[in-house]
Amino acid sequence: QVQLVESGGGLVQPGGSLRLSCAASGSFYSLGTMGWYRQAPGKERELVATITSGKSTNYADSVKGRFTISRDNVKNTVYLQMNSLRLEDTAVYYCKAEFTRWIGSRWLEVWGQGTLVTVSS
């Protein structure tokens, strides 16, 4: 069983910063692409940023230049540094990871439980 545990959400004023963390634990052979997604009230879940095991990154246009995704392959942890936060960044942020159970097996995916980020004055 593979689990993702997120932390770092909270309340922040517009223009402020937060750093989210997501740590993978359990039994797996390798971790592949990891990413952050978010879901605002009344909206569908959307991609925020992804990072491959080789640390290539991809961002949603709405967060480019403000958010930075990174990962520590030793700690099996992905981070999301969020700067210049806006009201519209308010959402539940979810972590997702691709993994294999053993060498040569197919890729599976797992989601975290989500962490709430509220941007408000």
Tab-separated table of C-alpha atoms in Angstrom:
chain	number	residue	atom	x	y	z
A	1	GLN	CA	0.000	0.000	0.000
A	2	VAL	CA	1.316	3.426	-0.962
A	3	GLN	CA	0.218	6.544	0.878
A	4	LEU	CA	0.724	10.238	0.276
A	5	VAL	CA	0.610	12.596	3.221
A	6	GLU	CA	0.268	16.305	2.492
A	7	SER	CA	1.007	19.181	4.821
A	8	GLY	CA	1.507	22.931	4.770
A	9	GLY	CA	-1.913	24.286	3.927
A	10	GLY	CA	-3.529	27.105	5.829
A	11	LEU	CA	-4.803	30.661	5.764
A	12	VAL	CA	-2.718	33.347	4.104
A	13	GLN	CA	-3.292	36.918	2.977
A	14	PRO	CA	-3.188	37.911	-0.684
A	15	GLY	CA	0.406	38.335	-1.774
A	16	GLY	CA	1.628	35.909	0.849
A	17	SER	CA	3.425	32.582	0.518
A	18	LEU	CA	2.918	28.974	1.553
A	19	ARG	CA	4.896	25.797	1.027
A	20	LEU	CA	3.128	22.485	0.611
A	21	SER	CA	4.796	19.122	1.153
A	22	CYS	CA	3.736	15.639	0.120
A	23	ALA	CA	5.594	12.572	1.332
A	24	ALA	CA	5.154	9.114	-0.162
A	25	SER	CA	5.424	6.063	2.046
A	26	GLY	CA	4.698	2.365	1.839
A	27	SER	CA	5.803	-0.388	-0.449
A	28	PHE	CA	6.833	0.587	-3.967
A	29	TYR	CA	9.720	0.004	-6.351
A	30	SER	CA	9.891	3.441	-7.927
A	31	LEU	CA	8.128	6.782	-8.003
A	32	GLY	CA	7.477	8.440	-11.302
A	33	THR	CA	5.846	11.751	-12.017
A	34	MET	CA	4.480	13.549	-8.982
A	35	GLY	CA	2.178	16.502	-9.094
A	36	TRP	CA	-0.134	18.939	-7.428
A	37	TYR	CA	-3.739	19.487	-8.373
A	38	ARG	CA	-6.396	21.708	-6.837
A	39	GLN	CA	-10.134	21.906	-6.587
A	40	ALA	CA	-11.928	25.116	-5.733
A	41	PRO	CA	-15.516	25.113	-4.441
A	42	GLY	CA	-17.927	24.388	-7.261
A	43	LYS	CA	-15.168	23.715	-9.760
A	44	GLU	CA	-13.495	20.655	-11.219
A	45	ARG	CA	-10.083	19.482	-10.100
A	46	GLU	CA	-7.325	21.037	-12.182
A	47	LEU	CA	-3.625	20.512	-12.676
A	48	VAL	CA	-1.317	22.942	-10.900
A	49	ALA	CA	2.156	21.519	-11.566
A	50	THR	CA	3.937	18.238	-12.203
A	51	ILE	CA	7.526	17.070	-11.909
A	52	THR	CA	9.083	13.929	-13.348
A	53	SER	CA	11.602	11.719	-11.584
A	54	GLY	CA	14.229	13.477	-13.694
A	55	LYS	CA	12.899	16.799	-12.368
A	56	SER	CA	11.360	18.130	-15.555
A	57	THR	CA	8.495	20.424	-14.618
A	58	ASN	CA	5.172	21.533	-16.063
A	59	TYR	CA	2.898	24.314	-14.782
A	60	ALA	CA	-0.603	25.569	-15.352
A	61	ASP	CA	-0.539	28.983	-17.006
A	62	SER	CA	-2.343	30.489	-14.013
A	63	VAL	CA	0.544	29.725	-11.638
A	64	LYS	CA	3.600	30.167	-13.873
A	65	GLY	CA	6.092	32.550	-12.336
A	66	ARG	CA	4.433	32.314	-8.903
A	67	PHE	CA	4.575	28.632	-7.949
A	68	THR	CA	7.584	26.317	-7.961
A	69	ILE	CA	7.407	22.531	-7.775
A	70	SER	CA	10.397	20.517	-6.598
A	71	ARG	CA	11.125	17.046	-5.268
A	72	ASP	CA	13.577	15.177	-3.090
A	73	ASN	CA	14.019	11.700	-4.524
A	74	VAL	CA	15.770	10.479	-1.383
A	75	LYS	CA	12.931	11.567	0.882
A	76	ASN	CA	10.252	10.604	-1.688
A	77	THR	CA	8.751	14.032	-1.183
A	78	VAL	CA	7.375	16.655	-3.534
A	79	TYR	CA	7.011	20.317	-2.623
A	80	LEU	CA	5.017	23.244	-3.935
A	81	GLN	CA	6.306	26.703	-3.100
A	82	MET	CA	3.485	29.171	-3.649
A	83	ASN	CA	4.310	32.885	-3.782
A	84	SER	CA	2.228	35.959	-4.606
A	85	LEU	CA	-0.924	34.095	-3.664
A	86	ARG	CA	-4.226	35.378	-4.983
A	87	LEU	CA	-7.803	35.003	-3.822
A	88	GLU	CA	-8.429	32.654	-6.745
A	89	ASP	CA	-5.752	30.259	-5.488
A	90	THR	CA	-8.090	29.239	-2.683
A	91	ALA	CA	-8.734	25.510	-3.055
A	92	VAL	CA	-8.063	22.073	-1.681
A	93	TYR	CA	-4.669	21.035	-3.009
A	94	TYR	CA	-4.100	17.372	-3.773
A	95	CYS	CA	-0.861	15.526	-4.364
A	96	LYS	CA	-0.658	12.691	-6.881
A	97	ALA	CA	2.134	10.231	-7.562
A	98	GLU	CA	2.775	7.510	-10.100
A	99	PHE	CA	4.535	4.410	-8.827
A	100	THR	CA	5.420	0.835	-9.656
A	101	ARG	CA	5.070	-2.022	-7.188
A	102	TRP	CA	8.060	-3.953	-8.506
A	103	ILE	CA	10.564	-3.838	-11.340
A	104	GLY	CA	8.873	-4.017	-14.732
A	105	SER	CA	5.329	-3.704	-13.387
A	106	ARG	CA	2.817	-1.225	-14.749
A	107	TRP	CA	2.504	2.298	-13.470
A	108	LEU	CA	-0.198	2.958	-10.898
A	109	GLU	CA	-1.276	6.224	-9.301
A	110	VAL	CA	-2.204	7.328	-5.820
A	111	TRP	CA	-3.747	10.518	-4.450
A	112	GLY	CA	-3.285	12.287	-1.159
A	113	GLN	CA	-6.155	13.354	1.066
A	114	GLY	CA	-5.838	17.028	0.225
A	115	THR	CA	-4.838	20.122	2.158
A	116	LEU	CA	-6.851	23.332	2.238
A	117	VAL	CA	-5.282	26.601	1.145
A	118	THR	CA	-7.327	29.694	1.863
A	119	VAL	CA	-6.237	33.078	0.551
A	120	SER	CA	-8.179	35.836	2.262
A	121	SER	CA	-7.696	39.283	3.697
